[in-house]
Amino acid sequence: QVQLKESGGGLVQPGGSLTLSCAASGRTFSSYAMGWLRQAPGKEREFIAAIRRGGGSTYYADSVKGRFTISRDNAKNTVDLQLNSLKPEDTAVYYCVADSFYERLRRGAGDYWGQGTQVTVSS
């Protein structure tokens, strides 16, 4: 069991950067693979990034690879997403997601979701 809360969203200009943070509660945080997914109104849900419970392996969607970085700190019960070189098409609600299986995160699913945080990229 884990509860998730995202923060750090906002308005940023194209080419800018932003850091999203997800704070988790629960004693078993380190048992979960973590990920970030995004959803824009009227568009399909999109997998962005995932990190395995030990933090040693990461996975990225082709659309963000090289621009976004996922990391976790199991001691602090947090997972972050660093967004660089932002584009208008990155505009979406970003969700922190937890699941026992990282493969499920890569399919756009998960057992536990945060409330989401809005990222808007506009000049």
Short mmCIF file of C-alpha atoms in Angstrom, two decimals:
data_model
loop_
_atom_site.label_atom_id
_atom_site.label_comp_id
_atom_site.label_asym_id
_atom_site.label_seq_id
_atom_site.Cartn_x
_atom_site.Cartn_y
_atom_site.Cartn_z
CA GLN A 1 0.00 0.00 0.00
CA VAL A 2 1.35 3.39 -1.00
CA GLN A 3 -0.08 6.90 -1.38
CA LEU A 4 1.41 9.31 -3.92
CA LYS A 5 1.40 13.09 -4.29
CA GLU A 6 2.99 14.97 -7.19
CA SER A 7 4.29 18.52 -7.12
CA GLY A 8 6.37 20.85 -9.24
CA GLY A 9 4.16 21.38 -12.26
CA GLY A 10 3.60 24.77 -13.80
CA LEU A 11 4.06 26.99 -16.84
CA VAL A 12 7.38 26.97 -18.65
CA GLN A 13 8.62 28.34 -21.97
CA PRO A 14 9.70 26.03 -24.80
CA GLY A 15 13.27 24.94 -24.28
CA GLY A 16 12.98 25.38 -20.54
CA SER A 17 13.22 22.85 -17.76
CA LEU A 18 11.13 21.68 -14.85
CA THR A 19 11.45 19.15 -12.05
CA LEU A 20 8.50 17.11 -10.88
CA SER A 21 8.56 15.39 -7.52
CA CYS A 22 6.45 12.58 -6.13
CA ALA A 23 6.24 12.02 -2.39
CA ALA A 24 5.12 8.60 -1.25
CA SER A 25 3.80 7.41 2.06
CA GLY A 26 3.88 3.85 3.25
CA ARG A 27 6.48 1.56 4.70
CA THR A 28 6.84 -0.53 1.54
CA PHE A 29 7.77 2.20 -0.97
CA SER A 30 11.01 0.49 -1.87
CA SER A 31 9.09 -2.62 -2.93
CA TYR A 32 7.49 -0.82 -5.89
CA ALA A 33 8.62 0.07 -9.33
CA MET A 34 7.80 3.71 -10.00
CA GLY A 35 6.90 5.58 -13.12
CA TRP A 36 5.59 8.73 -14.70
CA LEU A 37 2.76 8.79 -17.20
CA ARG A 38 1.04 11.74 -18.84
CA GLN A 39 -2.36 12.51 -20.25
CA ALA A 40 -3.42 15.44 -22.39
CA PRO A 41 -7.13 16.26 -22.85
CA GLY A 42 -8.53 14.35 -25.78
CA LYS A 43 -5.32 12.38 -26.22
CA GLU A 44 -4.23 8.89 -25.28
CA ARG A 45 -2.39 8.08 -22.09
CA GLU A 46 1.34 7.97 -22.66
CA PHE A 47 4.08 6.18 -20.79
CA ILE A 48 6.99 8.50 -20.04
CA ALA A 49 9.49 6.83 -17.73
CA ALA A 50 9.88 4.03 -15.21
CA ILE A 51 12.46 3.03 -12.64
CA ARG A 52 12.81 -0.31 -10.95
CA ARG A 53 12.60 -0.62 -7.18
CA GLY A 54 16.36 -0.68 -6.71
CA GLY A 55 16.84 2.37 -8.90
CA GLY A 56 19.44 0.72 -11.10
CA SER A 57 17.39 0.33 -14.27
CA THR A 58 15.38 3.02 -16.03
CA TYR A 59 13.15 3.05 -19.08
CA TYR A 60 12.01 5.94 -21.25
CA ALA A 61 9.59 6.57 -24.04
CA ASP A 62 11.29 7.46 -27.30
CA SER A 63 9.59 10.84 -27.27
CA VAL A 64 11.42 11.92 -24.11
CA LYS A 65 14.60 9.88 -24.12
CA GLY A 66 17.59 12.16 -23.77
CA ARG A 67 15.46 15.00 -22.40
CA PHE A 68 13.82 13.56 -19.27
CA THR A 69 15.44 11.78 -16.33
CA ILE A 70 13.72 9.70 -13.67
CA SER A 71 15.31 9.06 -10.28
CA ARG A 72 14.29 7.81 -6.87
CA ASP A 73 15.45 8.07 -3.29
CA ASN A 74 14.09 5.17 -1.30
CA ALA A 75 15.37 6.64 1.97
CA LYS A 76 13.25 9.76 1.40
CA ASN A 77 10.33 7.96 -0.28
CA THR A 78 10.51 10.20 -3.33
CA VAL A 79 10.72 9.83 -7.08
CA ASP A 80 11.56 12.75 -9.36
CA LEU A 81 11.28 13.52 -13.03
CA GLN A 82 13.63 16.08 -14.54
CA LEU A 83 12.20 17.58 -17.73
CA ASN A 84 14.63 19.39 -20.01
CA SER A 85 14.36 20.95 -23.46
CA LEU A 86 10.61 21.13 -23.09
CA LYS A 87 8.36 21.32 -26.13
CA PRO A 88 4.74 22.45 -26.44
CA GLU A 89 3.75 18.85 -27.13
CA ASP A 90 4.95 17.96 -23.62
CA THR A 91 1.95 19.82 -22.22
CA ALA A 92 -0.12 17.36 -20.17
CA VAL A 93 -1.08 16.24 -16.72
CA TYR A 94 1.76 14.17 -15.33
CA TYR A 95 1.03 11.30 -12.96
CA CYS A 96 3.26 9.47 -10.55
CA VAL A 97 2.45 5.76 -10.62
CA ALA A 98 3.51 2.77 -8.53
CA ASP A 99 3.23 -0.91 -9.28
CA SER A 100 4.84 -4.16 -8.22
CA PHE A 101 5.80 -4.83 -11.86
CA TYR A 102 7.62 -2.26 -13.94
CA GLU A 103 6.38 -3.93 -17.12
CA ARG A 104 2.87 -2.85 -16.22
CA LEU A 105 3.99 0.76 -15.90
CA ARG A 106 5.44 0.61 -19.40
CA ARG A 107 2.02 -0.45 -20.64
CA GLY A 108 0.47 2.66 -19.11
CA ALA A 109 -1.07 0.92 -16.10
CA GLY A 110 -0.39 0.85 -12.38
CA ASP A 111 -1.85 -0.09 -9.03
CA TYR A 112 -1.42 3.33 -7.39
CA TRP A 113 -1.71 6.81 -8.86
CA GLY A 114 -1.11 10.30 -7.63
CA GLN A 115 -3.56 13.12 -8.32
CA GLY A 116 -1.47 14.51 -11.17
CA THR A 117 0.28 17.80 -11.75
CA GLN A 118 -0.18 20.07 -14.77
CA VAL A 119 2.76 20.92 -16.99
CA THR A 120 2.14 23.60 -19.60
CA VAL A 121 4.79 24.51 -22.17
CA SER A 122 3.98 27.74 -23.95
CA SER A 123 5.68 30.93 -25.05
#
